[in-house]
Every structure is written in C-alpha cells, then in structure tokens.
Coordinates of C-alpha atoms and ligand atoms in Angstrom, one line a residue:
Chain I
M491 CA 76.9 -131.9 121.6
R492 CA 73.2 -131.6 122.6
D493 CA 71.4 -133.3 124.5
V494 CA 69.7 -136.5 122.9
L495 CA 66.0 -135.4 122.1
S496 CA 63.0 -137.9 123.3
P497 CA 62.2 -139.8 120.4
G498 CA 59.0 -137.9 120.1
A499 CA 60.0 -134.4 119.6
D500 CA 61.6 -134.3 116.1
P501 CA 62.0 -130.8 116.1
A502 CA 61.0 -130.7 111.8
I503 CA 57.3 -131.6 113.3
L504 CA 57.3 -129.3 116.3
A505 CA 55.7 -125.5 114.7
P506 CA 56.9 -123.0 115.9
P507 CA 60.5 -124.4 116.3
A508 CA 60.9 -124.7 120.2
P509 CA 64.0 -122.9 121.2
A510 CA 66.7 -125.8 121.2
P511 CA 68.0 -126.8 124.5
A512 CA 71.1 -125.0 125.8
V513 CA 73.7 -127.2 126.6
P514 CA 74.0 -127.3 130.4
K515 CA 77.3 -126.2 131.5
I516 CA 78.0 -129.2 133.8
R517 CA 75.9 -132.1 133.2
M518 CA 76.1 -135.3 135.5
R519 CA 74.8 -138.9 134.5
G520 CA 74.7 -141.9 136.6
V521 CA 78.1 -140.8 138.6
R522 CA 79.1 -143.6 140.4
K523 CA 81.9 -143.8 143.4
A524 CA 82.5 -146.2 145.9
F525 CA 85.5 -146.0 148.5
G526 CA 85.8 -149.7 149.0
P527 CA 82.6 -151.3 150.4
K528 CA 81.0 -148.4 151.0
Q529 CA 79.0 -146.6 147.7
V530 CA 79.2 -142.9 148.3
L531 CA 77.5 -141.7 145.1
D532 CA 75.4 -144.3 143.5
G533 CA 74.0 -142.7 140.1
V534 CA 74.0 -139.0 140.4
D535 CA 72.0 -136.8 137.6
L536 CA 72.8 -133.2 137.7
D537 CA 72.7 -130.7 135.4
V538 CA 73.7 -126.9 136.1
A539 CA 72.9 -124.3 133.4
A540 CA 75.4 -121.7 132.3
G541 CA 75.2 -118.4 134.5
H542 CA 73.4 -120.3 137.2
S543 CA 74.0 -120.7 141.0
V544 CA 73.3 -124.3 142.1
V545 CA 73.3 -125.2 145.7
I546 CA 73.9 -128.8 146.9
L547 CA 72.2 -130.0 150.4
G548 CA 72.4 -133.3 151.9
G549 CA 73.5 -134.6 155.0
S550 CA 76.9 -134.9 156.8
G551 CA 78.7 -137.8 154.9
S552 CA 76.7 -137.7 152.2
G553 CA 78.9 -137.5 149.1
K554 CA 78.7 -133.8 148.1
S555 CA 82.4 -133.0 148.7
V556 CA 83.0 -136.4 146.6
T557 CA 80.6 -135.0 143.9
I558 CA 82.2 -131.8 143.4
K559 CA 85.8 -133.1 143.3
C560 CA 84.4 -135.6 140.8
I561 CA 83.7 -132.7 138.5
L562 CA 86.8 -131.5 139.2
G563 CA 88.7 -134.5 138.1
L564 CA 90.5 -134.8 141.6
I565 CA 88.3 -138.1 142.5
Q566 CA 87.9 -140.4 139.2
P567 CA 84.3 -142.0 139.5
D568 CA 84.0 -145.4 139.3
E569 CA 81.0 -145.1 136.5
G570 CA 79.2 -142.5 134.7
V571 CA 79.3 -139.4 132.3
I572 CA 80.6 -135.7 133.5
E573 CA 80.2 -133.0 130.9
V574 CA 81.1 -129.5 131.0
D575 CA 79.9 -127.4 128.3
G576 CA 79.0 -130.5 126.4
R577 CA 82.4 -132.0 126.6
D578 CA 83.4 -135.5 128.2
V579 CA 85.9 -134.6 131.0
L580 CA 86.7 -137.9 132.0
H581 CA 88.4 -139.0 129.0
M582 CA 90.1 -135.3 128.1
S583 CA 93.6 -135.4 127.5
R584 CA 96.1 -134.1 129.8
R585 CA 96.3 -130.7 127.9
E586 CA 92.3 -130.3 127.2
R587 CA 92.3 -131.1 131.0
E588 CA 94.6 -128.3 131.9
A589 CA 93.0 -125.9 129.8
L590 CA 89.6 -126.2 131.6
G591 CA 90.8 -126.0 134.9
D592 CA 92.2 -122.9 134.0
R593 CA 88.5 -121.7 134.1
I594 CA 87.5 -123.1 137.2
G595 CA 87.7 -122.3 140.9
M596 CA 87.3 -124.2 144.2
L597 CA 87.2 -123.2 147.5
F598 CA 87.9 -126.3 149.2
Q599 CA 86.0 -127.4 152.3
N600 CA 88.8 -126.9 154.8
G601 CA 90.5 -124.1 153.1
A602 CA 93.7 -126.0 151.6
L603 CA 96.0 -122.8 151.9
F604 CA 99.2 -123.0 150.9
D605 CA 100.8 -122.5 154.9
S606 CA 104.7 -122.3 153.3
L607 CA 103.2 -119.1 151.5
P608 CA 102.1 -115.7 152.6
V609 CA 98.4 -115.1 152.3
W610 CA 99.1 -112.7 149.3
E611 CA 100.8 -115.4 147.2
N612 CA 98.0 -118.0 148.0
V613 CA 95.1 -115.3 146.7
C614 CA 97.5 -114.8 143.4
F615 CA 98.3 -118.0 143.4
K616 CA 96.6 -119.0 140.1
L617 CA 97.3 -115.7 138.2
L618 CA 100.7 -115.8 139.1
A619 CA 100.8 -119.6 137.6
Q620 CA 99.0 -118.3 134.6
K621 CA 101.3 -115.6 134.2
R622 CA 98.6 -113.1 134.2
I623 CA 100.2 -111.0 136.8
T624 CA 103.7 -109.8 137.5
R625 CA 104.8 -110.6 141.1
A626 CA 105.2 -106.9 141.6
R627 CA 101.9 -106.4 141.0
A628 CA 100.5 -109.6 142.9
R629 CA 100.5 -107.7 146.4
D630 CA 98.4 -104.9 145.3
K631 CA 95.7 -107.8 143.6
A632 CA 95.9 -109.8 146.4
A633 CA 94.8 -106.7 148.6
E634 CA 92.3 -105.9 145.9
V635 CA 90.6 -109.3 146.1
L636 CA 91.2 -109.5 150.2
A637 CA 89.1 -106.1 150.5
Q638 CA 86.0 -108.0 148.6
V639 CA 86.0 -110.6 151.2
G640 CA 86.4 -108.1 154.1
L641 CA 90.0 -108.1 155.0
A642 CA 92.4 -105.7 155.6
G643 CA 95.6 -105.6 152.9
S644 CA 97.8 -106.0 155.8
V645 CA 96.6 -109.7 156.2
G646 CA 98.2 -110.3 152.7
D647 CA 101.7 -110.4 154.9
L648 CA 100.8 -112.8 157.4
S649 CA 101.2 -116.5 157.1
P650 CA 98.0 -118.5 156.7
A651 CA 98.6 -120.4 160.2
E652 CA 98.3 -116.7 161.8
L653 CA 95.1 -116.5 161.0
S654 CA 91.5 -117.1 162.6
G655 CA 89.4 -120.0 161.1
G656 CA 87.0 -117.8 159.5
M657 CA 89.8 -115.7 157.9
Q658 CA 91.3 -118.7 156.6
K659 CA 87.9 -119.5 155.1
R660 CA 87.9 -115.9 153.6
V661 CA 91.2 -115.9 152.4
A662 CA 90.4 -119.2 150.4
L663 CA 87.6 -117.9 149.0
A664 CA 89.4 -114.9 147.6
R665 CA 91.9 -117.2 146.3
A666 CA 89.0 -119.3 144.4
I667 CA 87.7 -116.2 142.9
A668 CA 90.8 -114.0 142.4
A669 CA 91.5 -115.3 138.9
Q670 CA 87.5 -114.6 137.9
P671 CA 86.6 -118.1 137.0
D672 CA 83.8 -119.5 134.4
I673 CA 82.8 -122.0 136.9
I674 CA 83.2 -121.9 140.6
F675 CA 82.5 -124.6 143.4
F676 CA 82.1 -123.3 146.9
D677 CA 82.5 -126.0 149.6
E678 CA 81.0 -124.5 152.7
P679 CA 81.8 -121.2 152.1
T680 CA 79.8 -119.6 155.1
T681 CA 80.8 -122.5 157.8
G682 CA 82.4 -120.9 160.4
L683 CA 81.8 -117.5 159.8
D684 CA 79.7 -115.0 161.8
P685 CA 75.8 -114.4 160.3
I686 CA 77.0 -111.0 159.1
M687 CA 80.1 -112.0 157.3
G688 CA 78.2 -115.3 156.3
A689 CA 75.9 -112.9 154.6
V690 CA 78.3 -110.7 153.2
I691 CA 80.0 -113.9 151.2
D692 CA 76.7 -114.7 149.9
G693 CA 76.4 -111.4 148.4
L694 CA 80.1 -112.0 147.0
I695 CA 79.1 -115.1 145.5
V696 CA 75.6 -113.8 144.1
D697 CA 77.6 -111.0 142.8
C698 CA 80.4 -113.7 141.1
V699 CA 76.9 -115.2 139.3
K700 CA 75.6 -111.8 138.3
R701 CA 78.1 -109.7 137.6
L702 CA 80.8 -111.9 135.8
G703 CA 78.3 -114.5 134.7
A704 CA 80.1 -117.3 136.4
T705 CA 78.4 -120.6 136.9
A706 CA 78.4 -121.6 140.5
V707 CA 77.9 -124.8 142.4
S708 CA 77.9 -124.1 146.6
I709 CA 77.4 -126.7 149.0
T710 CA 76.0 -125.4 152.7
H711 CA 74.1 -126.5 155.3
D712 CA 73.0 -123.2 156.0
M713 CA 69.2 -122.7 154.7
A714 CA 69.0 -119.1 154.5
S715 CA 72.5 -119.1 153.0
A716 CA 71.2 -121.7 150.5
R717 CA 68.2 -119.8 149.6
R718 CA 70.1 -116.4 149.2
I719 CA 73.1 -118.0 146.5
G720 CA 70.9 -120.8 144.9
D721 CA 68.6 -120.1 142.1
T722 CA 68.2 -124.2 142.3
A723 CA 69.0 -126.3 144.9
A724 CA 69.7 -129.9 144.8
M725 CA 69.2 -132.6 147.5
L726 CA 71.9 -135.4 147.9
H727 CA 70.7 -138.4 149.8
K728 CA 72.1 -142.3 149.7
G729 CA 73.6 -141.3 146.8
H730 CA 71.5 -140.1 144.7
I731 CA 70.2 -136.7 143.9
V732 CA 66.4 -136.9 145.1
W733 CA 65.2 -133.4 144.7
N734 CA 65.8 -130.8 142.2
G735 CA 63.5 -127.2 142.7
P736 CA 63.9 -123.7 143.0
A737 CA 66.0 -122.7 146.1
A738 CA 63.5 -120.2 147.1
A739 CA 61.0 -123.0 147.8
L740 CA 63.5 -124.5 150.3
G741 CA 61.4 -125.9 153.6
H742 CA 57.8 -125.7 151.7
T743 CA 58.6 -127.9 148.6
G744 CA 56.4 -130.7 149.2
N745 CA 59.0 -133.4 149.3
A746 CA 59.3 -134.8 152.9
L747 CA 63.1 -135.5 152.7
V748 CA 64.3 -131.9 151.4
D749 CA 61.5 -130.2 153.8
Q750 CA 62.5 -132.0 157.0
F751 CA 66.4 -131.6 156.1
A752 CA 65.8 -127.7 155.4
N753 CA 63.7 -126.9 158.7
G754 CA 65.9 -129.1 160.8
E755 CA 63.2 -131.6 162.1
R756 CA 64.3 -134.5 164.0
E757 CA 61.4 -136.8 162.8
G758 CA 60.6 -137.7 159.2
P759 CA 61.6 -139.5 156.6
I760 CA 65.7 -139.3 157.5
Q761 CA 66.5 -141.4 160.4
M762 CA 69.8 -140.3 161.9
E763 CA 71.9 -143.5 163.0
L764 CA 72.0 -142.9 166.5
R765 CA 72.5 -145.5 169.2
K766 CA 69.4 -145.0 171.5
Chain F
M1215 CA 93.0 -178.8 155.4
D1216 CA 92.6 -176.9 152.1
S1217 CA 93.0 -174.0 153.5
L1218 CA 96.1 -174.4 155.9
I1219 CA 98.0 -175.2 152.7
L1220 CA 96.2 -172.2 150.4
D1221 CA 96.1 -169.4 152.9
P1222 CA 99.8 -168.8 153.3
L1223 CA 100.4 -169.3 149.5
A1224 CA 97.3 -166.5 148.8
A1225 CA 99.1 -164.4 151.3
L1226 CA 102.4 -164.6 149.4
G1227 CA 100.6 -164.1 146.2
R1228 CA 99.1 -161.1 147.2
A1229 CA 102.2 -159.6 149.5
T1230 CA 104.3 -160.5 146.2
L1231 CA 101.5 -158.7 143.9
A1232 CA 101.4 -155.5 146.5
A1233 CA 105.3 -155.3 146.0
C1234 CA 105.1 -155.4 142.1
R1235 CA 102.6 -152.7 142.4
T1236 CA 104.5 -150.5 144.8
V1237 CA 107.9 -150.5 142.9
G1238 CA 106.1 -150.1 139.6
G1239 CA 103.9 -147.0 141.1
V1240 CA 107.4 -145.4 142.0
A1241 CA 108.9 -146.1 138.7
L1242 CA 106.0 -144.1 137.2
F1243 CA 106.1 -141.7 139.9
A1244 CA 109.9 -141.0 139.0
L1245 CA 109.6 -141.3 135.4
E1246 CA 106.9 -138.7 135.6
A1247 CA 109.0 -136.3 137.8
I1248 CA 111.9 -136.7 135.5
S1249 CA 109.7 -135.6 132.3
H1250 CA 108.5 -132.9 134.3
L1251 CA 112.2 -131.9 134.8
L1252 CA 112.8 -131.5 130.7
R1253 CA 109.3 -129.7 130.2
P1254 CA 109.2 -126.0 130.9
P1255 CA 107.9 -124.1 133.4
F1256 CA 110.7 -125.4 135.9
Y1257 CA 110.2 -123.8 139.5
W1258 CA 113.6 -122.2 140.3
R1259 CA 112.2 -120.4 143.3
L1260 CA 111.3 -124.0 145.0
F1261 CA 114.4 -125.7 143.4
W1262 CA 116.7 -122.9 145.0
R1263 CA 114.9 -123.6 148.5
A1264 CA 114.8 -127.0 148.3
F1265 CA 118.6 -126.8 147.6
V1266 CA 119.5 -124.7 150.3
E1267 CA 117.6 -126.6 152.8
I1268 CA 119.8 -129.9 151.6
A1269 CA 123.1 -128.6 150.7
W1270 CA 123.7 -125.6 153.4
F1271 CA 121.8 -126.6 156.3
S1272 CA 122.7 -130.2 156.2
L1273 CA 126.4 -129.1 156.3
P1274 CA 127.2 -129.4 159.9
V1275 CA 125.7 -132.8 160.3
V1276 CA 127.7 -134.2 157.3
A1277 CA 130.8 -132.2 158.5
L1278 CA 130.7 -133.6 162.1
T1279 CA 129.6 -136.8 160.9
A1280 CA 133.0 -136.6 158.1
I1281 CA 135.4 -135.0 160.8
F1282 CA 134.8 -137.9 163.3
T1283 CA 134.5 -140.9 160.7
G1284 CA 138.1 -139.5 159.6
M1285 CA 139.7 -139.5 163.4
V1286 CA 138.3 -143.0 164.1
L1287 CA 139.2 -144.6 160.7
A1288 CA 142.8 -143.0 161.6
L1289 CA 142.9 -144.3 164.8
Q1290 CA 141.8 -148.0 164.0
S1291 CA 143.8 -148.4 161.2
Y1292 CA 146.9 -147.7 163.7
T1293 CA 146.2 -149.9 166.2
G1294 CA 145.3 -152.5 163.4
F1295 CA 148.3 -152.0 160.9
A1296 CA 150.7 -152.0 164.1
R1297 CA 150.7 -155.5 164.4
F1298 CA 152.0 -155.9 160.8
N1299 CA 154.4 -152.7 160.7
A1300 CA 152.0 -151.0 158.3
Q1301 CA 151.5 -147.7 160.1
S1302 CA 152.8 -146.0 157.1
T1303 CA 149.5 -147.1 154.9
I1304 CA 147.2 -145.6 157.0
A1305 CA 147.0 -142.1 155.4
S1306 CA 146.0 -144.1 152.1
V1307 CA 143.4 -146.1 153.8
V1308 CA 142.0 -142.9 155.5
V1309 CA 141.5 -141.3 152.1
I1310 CA 140.4 -144.3 149.7
S1311 CA 137.8 -145.4 152.4
L1312 CA 136.6 -142.2 152.8
T1313 CA 136.4 -141.0 149.0
R1314 CA 135.0 -144.3 147.6
E1315 CA 132.6 -145.6 150.3
L1316 CA 132.1 -143.8 154.1
G1317 CA 131.9 -140.1 152.5
P1318 CA 128.9 -140.7 149.9
V1319 CA 127.2 -143.4 152.3
L1320 CA 127.3 -141.8 155.7
A1321 CA 126.4 -138.1 154.4
A1322 CA 123.5 -140.2 152.3
L1323 CA 122.7 -141.6 155.4
M1324 CA 122.5 -138.4 157.6
V1325 CA 120.6 -136.3 154.7
A1326 CA 118.1 -139.3 154.1
G1327 CA 117.4 -138.5 157.8
R1328 CA 117.1 -135.2 157.5
I1329 CA 115.6 -134.6 154.2
G1330 CA 113.8 -137.5 153.2
A1331 CA 111.8 -136.9 156.5
S1332 CA 111.3 -133.4 155.8
F1333 CA 110.0 -133.7 152.5
A1334 CA 107.9 -137.0 153.5
A1335 CA 106.0 -134.7 156.3
E1336 CA 105.6 -131.8 154.2
I1337 CA 104.5 -132.9 151.1
G1338 CA 102.2 -135.6 153.2
T1339 CA 100.6 -133.0 155.3
M1340 CA 99.7 -130.9 151.8
R1341 CA 98.3 -134.0 150.8
V1342 CA 95.7 -134.8 153.7
T1343 CA 95.2 -131.4 153.8
D1344 CA 94.0 -131.2 150.0
Q1345 CA 96.6 -128.5 149.6
I1346 CA 97.7 -131.1 146.4
D1347 CA 94.4 -131.2 145.2
A1348 CA 94.2 -127.1 145.7
L1349 CA 97.3 -127.0 143.4
T1350 CA 95.7 -129.1 140.8
T1351 CA 92.7 -126.3 140.9
L1352 CA 95.5 -123.4 140.9
S1353 CA 96.7 -124.3 137.1
T1354 CA 99.7 -126.0 138.8
N1355 CA 100.9 -129.5 138.3
P1356 CA 101.7 -130.7 141.6
M1357 CA 104.3 -133.1 140.2
K1358 CA 106.0 -130.2 138.8
Y1359 CA 105.7 -128.0 141.7
L1360 CA 106.4 -130.1 144.6
V1361 CA 108.5 -133.1 143.2
A1362 CA 110.7 -132.2 140.3
P1363 CA 112.7 -129.0 141.7
R1364 CA 113.2 -131.4 145.1
I1365 CA 114.5 -134.3 143.2
L1366 CA 117.0 -132.0 141.2
A1367 CA 118.1 -130.3 144.0
A1368 CA 119.0 -133.2 146.2
V1369 CA 120.8 -134.8 143.1
I1370 CA 123.0 -131.9 142.9
A1371 CA 123.4 -131.1 146.6
L1372 CA 124.8 -134.7 147.5
P1373 CA 127.5 -134.5 145.4
L1374 CA 128.5 -131.1 146.8
L1375 CA 127.6 -132.4 150.3
V1376 CA 130.5 -135.6 149.7
L1377 CA 133.1 -133.4 148.3
V1378 CA 132.8 -131.5 151.6
A1379 CA 132.6 -134.7 153.5
D1380 CA 135.7 -136.0 151.8
I1381 CA 137.8 -133.1 152.5
L1382 CA 137.1 -132.8 156.1
G1383 CA 137.0 -136.7 156.7
V1384 CA 140.8 -136.5 155.2
M1385 CA 141.5 -133.5 157.7
G1386 CA 139.8 -135.6 160.8
G1387 CA 142.6 -138.5 159.9
W1388 CA 145.2 -136.2 159.6
L1389 CA 144.5 -134.6 162.8
I1390 CA 144.6 -137.3 164.8
G1391 CA 147.5 -138.6 162.4
T1392 CA 150.0 -135.6 163.2
Y1393 CA 149.0 -134.9 166.9
K1394 CA 147.9 -138.2 168.5
L1395 CA 150.0 -141.0 166.2
G1396 CA 153.3 -139.0 165.8
F1397 CA 153.1 -138.6 161.8
V1398 CA 154.9 -135.7 160.3
S1399 CA 152.5 -133.3 158.8
V1400 CA 153.9 -132.9 155.3
A1401 CA 154.8 -136.7 155.0
Y1402 CA 150.9 -137.7 156.0
L1403 CA 149.4 -135.1 153.6
K1404 CA 151.8 -136.4 150.5
S1405 CA 150.9 -139.6 151.5
T1406 CA 147.3 -138.4 151.2
F1407 CA 147.8 -137.2 148.1
D1408 CA 149.9 -140.0 146.5
F1409 CA 147.6 -142.2 147.2
M1410 CA 144.2 -140.1 146.2
Q1411 CA 142.7 -141.1 142.9
A1412 CA 140.7 -138.8 140.9
E1413 CA 138.4 -142.0 139.9
D1414 CA 138.1 -143.1 143.7
V1415 CA 136.6 -139.6 144.4
I1416 CA 134.8 -139.1 141.0
S1417 CA 132.8 -142.8 141.8
G1418 CA 131.7 -141.4 145.2
L1419 CA 130.3 -138.1 144.1
V1420 CA 128.7 -140.6 141.2
K1421 CA 127.4 -142.6 144.1
A1422 CA 126.3 -139.4 146.1
A1423 CA 124.2 -138.1 143.2
A1424 CA 122.1 -141.4 142.8
F1425 CA 121.7 -141.4 146.9
G1426 CA 120.2 -137.6 146.7
F1427 CA 117.7 -139.1 143.6
V1428 CA 116.9 -142.0 146.1
I1429 CA 116.1 -139.7 148.9
A1430 CA 114.0 -137.1 147.2
L1431 CA 112.3 -139.7 145.5
M1432 CA 111.3 -142.0 148.6
G1433 CA 110.8 -138.8 150.9
T1434 CA 108.3 -136.8 147.9
W1435 CA 106.9 -140.7 146.7
C1436 CA 105.7 -141.4 150.3
G1437 CA 104.5 -137.7 151.4
Y1438 CA 102.5 -137.7 147.9
N1439 CA 100.7 -141.2 148.7
S1440 CA 99.8 -140.7 152.3
K1441 CA 96.5 -140.8 153.5
G1442 CA 94.8 -140.8 156.8
G1443 CA 95.6 -137.4 158.7
A1444 CA 98.4 -136.8 161.0
Q1445 CA 99.0 -140.7 161.7
G1446 CA 99.4 -141.2 157.9
V1447 CA 102.1 -138.6 157.4
G1448 CA 103.9 -140.4 160.6
G1449 CA 103.6 -143.4 158.7
A1450 CA 104.8 -141.8 155.6
T1451 CA 107.9 -140.2 157.3
T1452 CA 109.4 -143.1 159.1
T1453 CA 108.9 -145.6 155.5
A1454 CA 110.5 -142.4 153.8
V1455 CA 113.6 -142.4 156.0
V1456 CA 113.8 -146.6 156.6
V1457 CA 113.5 -147.4 152.9
S1458 CA 115.7 -145.1 151.7
S1459 CA 118.2 -145.7 154.0
I1460 CA 118.3 -149.2 152.8
L1461 CA 118.2 -148.4 149.3
I1462 CA 121.4 -146.3 149.9
L1463 CA 122.8 -149.1 151.2
A1464 CA 121.7 -151.3 148.5
L1465 CA 122.5 -149.3 145.9
D1466 CA 126.0 -148.7 147.5
Y1467 CA 126.5 -152.2 146.3
V1468 CA 125.3 -152.4 143.7
L1469 CA 127.4 -149.4 142.2
T1470 CA 130.7 -150.5 144.0
E1471 CA 130.1 -153.7 141.7
A1472 CA 129.8 -151.7 138.6
F1473 CA 132.5 -149.3 139.2
F1474 CA 135.2 -151.7 140.5
A1475 CA 134.5 -155.3 140.1
R1476 CA 136.4 -155.8 136.7
Ligands
ATP915 N1 89.5 -140.3 150.1 C1 88.4 -140.9 150.8 N2 88.9 -142.2 151.1 C2 87.8 -142.8 151.5 N3 86.6 -142.5 151.7 C3 86.3 -141.5 151.5 C4 87.3 -140.6 151.0 N4 86.7 -139.3 150.7 C5 85.3 -139.0 151.1 N5 85.3 -140.6 151.6 C6 83.7 -141.0 152.0 O1 82.8 -140.4 151.2 C7 81.6 -140.3 151.9 C8 81.4 -138.7 151.8 O2 82.5 -137.7 151.8 P1 81.8 -135.9 151.8 O3 83.3 -135.7 152.3 O4 81.8 -136.2 150.3 O5 80.5 -136.0 152.7 P2 80.0 -134.5 152.6 O6 78.8 -134.9 151.8 O7 81.0 -133.4 151.9 O8 80.1 -134.2 154.1 P3 80.5 -132.9 155.0 O9 78.8 -132.1 154.9 O10 80.3 -133.5 156.3 O11 81.3 -132.5 154.6 C9 81.8 -140.1 153.5 O12 81.0 -141.3 154.3 C10 83.4 -140.2 153.3 O13 84.0 -141.3 154.7
MG916 MG1 81.9 -131.9 152.6

C-alpha cells in the first residue's frame, strides 16, 4: 500500500516521473490513547523511513514510552493507524503479528531482564526461542554480543540481580540486538551510563543502523546522544508530534519549544507545572 | 430522594457487572492456557521446574499436615465412638474421611498457600517490571511460557501429593490406634484395607487434580493481571490465596455432590 498522493499530483502529468515515495517503515496517523481521563497521546503522526534512525524527544511523562509500546502492540491505542512496511499492525492476525515481532527488537526503559535466568540466557533468549541457535552455542554467542556492549563474557553466568544498573541496561541492550532485528526500539539506551560508555552505546546503535541496515527508533533525554544516534528527531509535546526535523539541528531549530527543550532552559513556552 | 433508592441499585449493578467481567476474564484466560497446552511448542523445562516446586517442595508441609490429621482423626473418633461401643470402626472412619475429603482438601489448602502465592508474586513482579511485555517482544507467548506449564504441573502434582497424604494420614491413624488406643496392629490394618475402596481413593485424586487446576489458575491469573508496583503484587498474592482457598472448598462440595449423591 502506497501513501495516497495528493489529488494534484497525478503521476501521469508529472514529467519526468518523480520517484515514487517510498513506503515508510513505520507510519503512525492520528494515534490516540487515554488512560482513564488522561489523554496521553492525542493524534500522533510519525513517519520513520527504512534504514533511518529517529529520536523521539519530549518531557518526562509526555508519552514517549507509550508511543513505542503502541507500535509494538503492547498497548492498544484507542484510535488511529499504525503501519509497519505499509501493513496495518492493529488489525493483523496473531500469526502475522508474531511474524512481525520476530523482526523487531526492543530495549525497555527499565531493562526488563528476566531475573529467573542467567545473563547469557537473557541475551540469547530470542535466538533460542526462534531455534536459530542451540543451547550449547548460546553461551558463546552471548559472550560475543556482551563484548559489543562492553561487558566481559564472565558476566554471562551471573544473574541480572547481581549487576549494577548500568550493566543491566547494557545486558538489556545486548538482548535487544542479539537477534539482529530489522526494526529496533531503544527506550533511553544511555540513561544511567557513564559518559564514555554512553558514547560507546551510541556508536553501537549507529552501527546497527548503518551496518545492519536496521531502522531505529530511540527515546533519549540526552541531546548529545540524540545528535549522535539520530538522523531525524521528533518532539512529542501534549500528545502531538510538534516538530520533526534533522537531529543535527537540535538546539537551533527555530522552533521555540524544541530549542528550549534541547538547551534545557527554564524560561520558554514549556512551563513546568511546579508549585511556587 | 431518587438517588437514595437508585444509588445502591446502581452500585449493585456495577458490582454485578464487574463480577461477570472477572468471571468471564478468568474463563477466557483458562481456555487460552489450555489451548496453549494443545499447541507446540511446550516448555518442558518450565513445566519440570514448576512440577518440582509443587510436588517436591510441598511434600514436607503436606506430609506433616496429613500425619497429624490422621492422628487427630483416630483420637477424636475414639473418644466419640466409645460412647456407642463402636471403637472398632475407627480404622474405617480414618481411611474413608482421609481418602475422600481431608487428604485432597487439606493438601490443596496447604499448596494454595505455598504455590498460589508464589505464582502470583512471581508473575505479578514480571508484569509490573515489563518482563511479560519483554517476552512478547522476544518471540515468546507469555501465556504459553508462564501459564500453561504451571497449570499442567499443578494438575499432575496435586494427585501425587494427595496419594502421599492419604498414605501418611492412614499411618498417623494407625500410630495412634496401636500405640495409644491399644488396637492390635494387624487387626487395625486389616480393617483399614477392608474398608478402603478404589472409588474413594480415585474420587479424591480427581478432586486433587481439579484443586491443582484452580490453584495454578488463580495464582497465574492474579499475577498476570496485577498492576501498580509492589503493592499491586502484594494484593494479587493475597487475592490468589484467598480466592483459591474458597474455590477449593466450594468445588469440593460440587464434586462430592457429583460423585456420591446418587
Ligand atoms: N499502563 C499505564 N496505565 C496508566 N497510565 C499510564 C500507563 N502507562 C503510562 N501511563 C501514563 O502515560 C503517561 C506517559 O507515560 P510514558 O511512560 O509514555 O512517559 P515517557 O514520555 O516515557 O516519560 P519518561 O521520559 O519519564 O520515561 C504518564 O503520565 C503515565 O502516567
Ligand atoms: Mg519512558
């Protein structure tokens, strides 16, 4: 399914024919979601081109995680359209959904590691579930992926509860990328890491996109990181995407909202609801 | 004035609807879990872990409960029946009440406390820390992975536990009978085996399987649907134990009616 062209743009008249607009990898239109009386998403429109990396910005509690969970099908939106590869994910059969899920990776904001399993089994969980690897091979594979996120292979034998917060984050990251997914969601990949490790992880994410050709959607509060990992950035505010543009421009976009957010200024159009 | 009459009615209506929704939800949950048992893959590793947890680690609790129950039963029936000079029936009273009722019900109640709580707490924690969502994103169906193996394990483990409880309970009665009440050991045992009927034992084991299903179902359902952090998980755990205990007693009545009220 192609994007519907505007009525004026009849391809037959255009000469030479413009290249057909590529189907975005992910397309959201008018996605709304409320929890009780609270309208968290109020018509989110977002396009993510294949092989691109998009960073979603927004204040705490603005609905960034909810947006991602809607695309993943973990939260059912009240209204709207979500398409992946041009196919409506909200009305898919369970089998199609599972097939799609096989190609998607997700890093949860809090890691969400399985604490009943050792680290190596966490990392290779998806590969084992899809029977792409034997249990005997999984330890070595886990050590390989753990090395990419800067962890020693011996970490594989620990339980997640024995790791520091930053280490847990990196194990979760390793788990998200181990199966080499097509589409990867990172919910605050570098929060809780030291600056150098943060830069390493940013590099890893860029690598996933550039080398593996994956499409990435990341949430971050760190502007330096956003500029490093994002091709484009989108700002979520009051339930809408209020700005969408190149990530490199963050901080001097000309949009007062985004600039205030990116530069972390107290004064501006965004008023924190603090009691004076 | 209207509201004085209508408010309680509206509240009653809301409560009824909520109850129906819950019952429907549990029923659908149970059906989905069973349907996952019939479709591959099946997680044997998790089944085995749950089975060991239920059958092996509940053994001490269930064994002690059964032995003491058998002992008390012998003692109580002796003091009661002595008034009618019917002491000789003690062995039969012990074996019948244990195999039909007390073995399954008491074992199930003990297991409900241990296993129902642990299922609800473990799955509830996984829910509130996004681990269940993570399973979905890792090509694994959480119902198939977390719920189905536990339910099957409980359905198989409970009858085995009850079999042990039956044997130990009868032994408890025999201990008291021979060492305290002055029965001849062989005569007591003969009386026991004369009155022990396959029907009683089997009906008890069928009950046990049903109770196992209820315990695992309520434990997993409460955990699966818990929300709101540590407090939510605590609430889910309590609910799982309380509801499954009540359901065990209610179901016991229903099954007894079905088996014996002919
Ligand atoms: N399961 C839920 N039930 C009820 N409310 C929810 C639920 N999930 C999220 N919310 C609400 O939705 C809003 C957005 O949550 P979300 O987690 O998407 O924020 P966020 O943008 O990711 O914030 P942060 O940067 O702090 O992670 C919050 O106000 C939250 O209270
Ligand atoms: Mg978030």
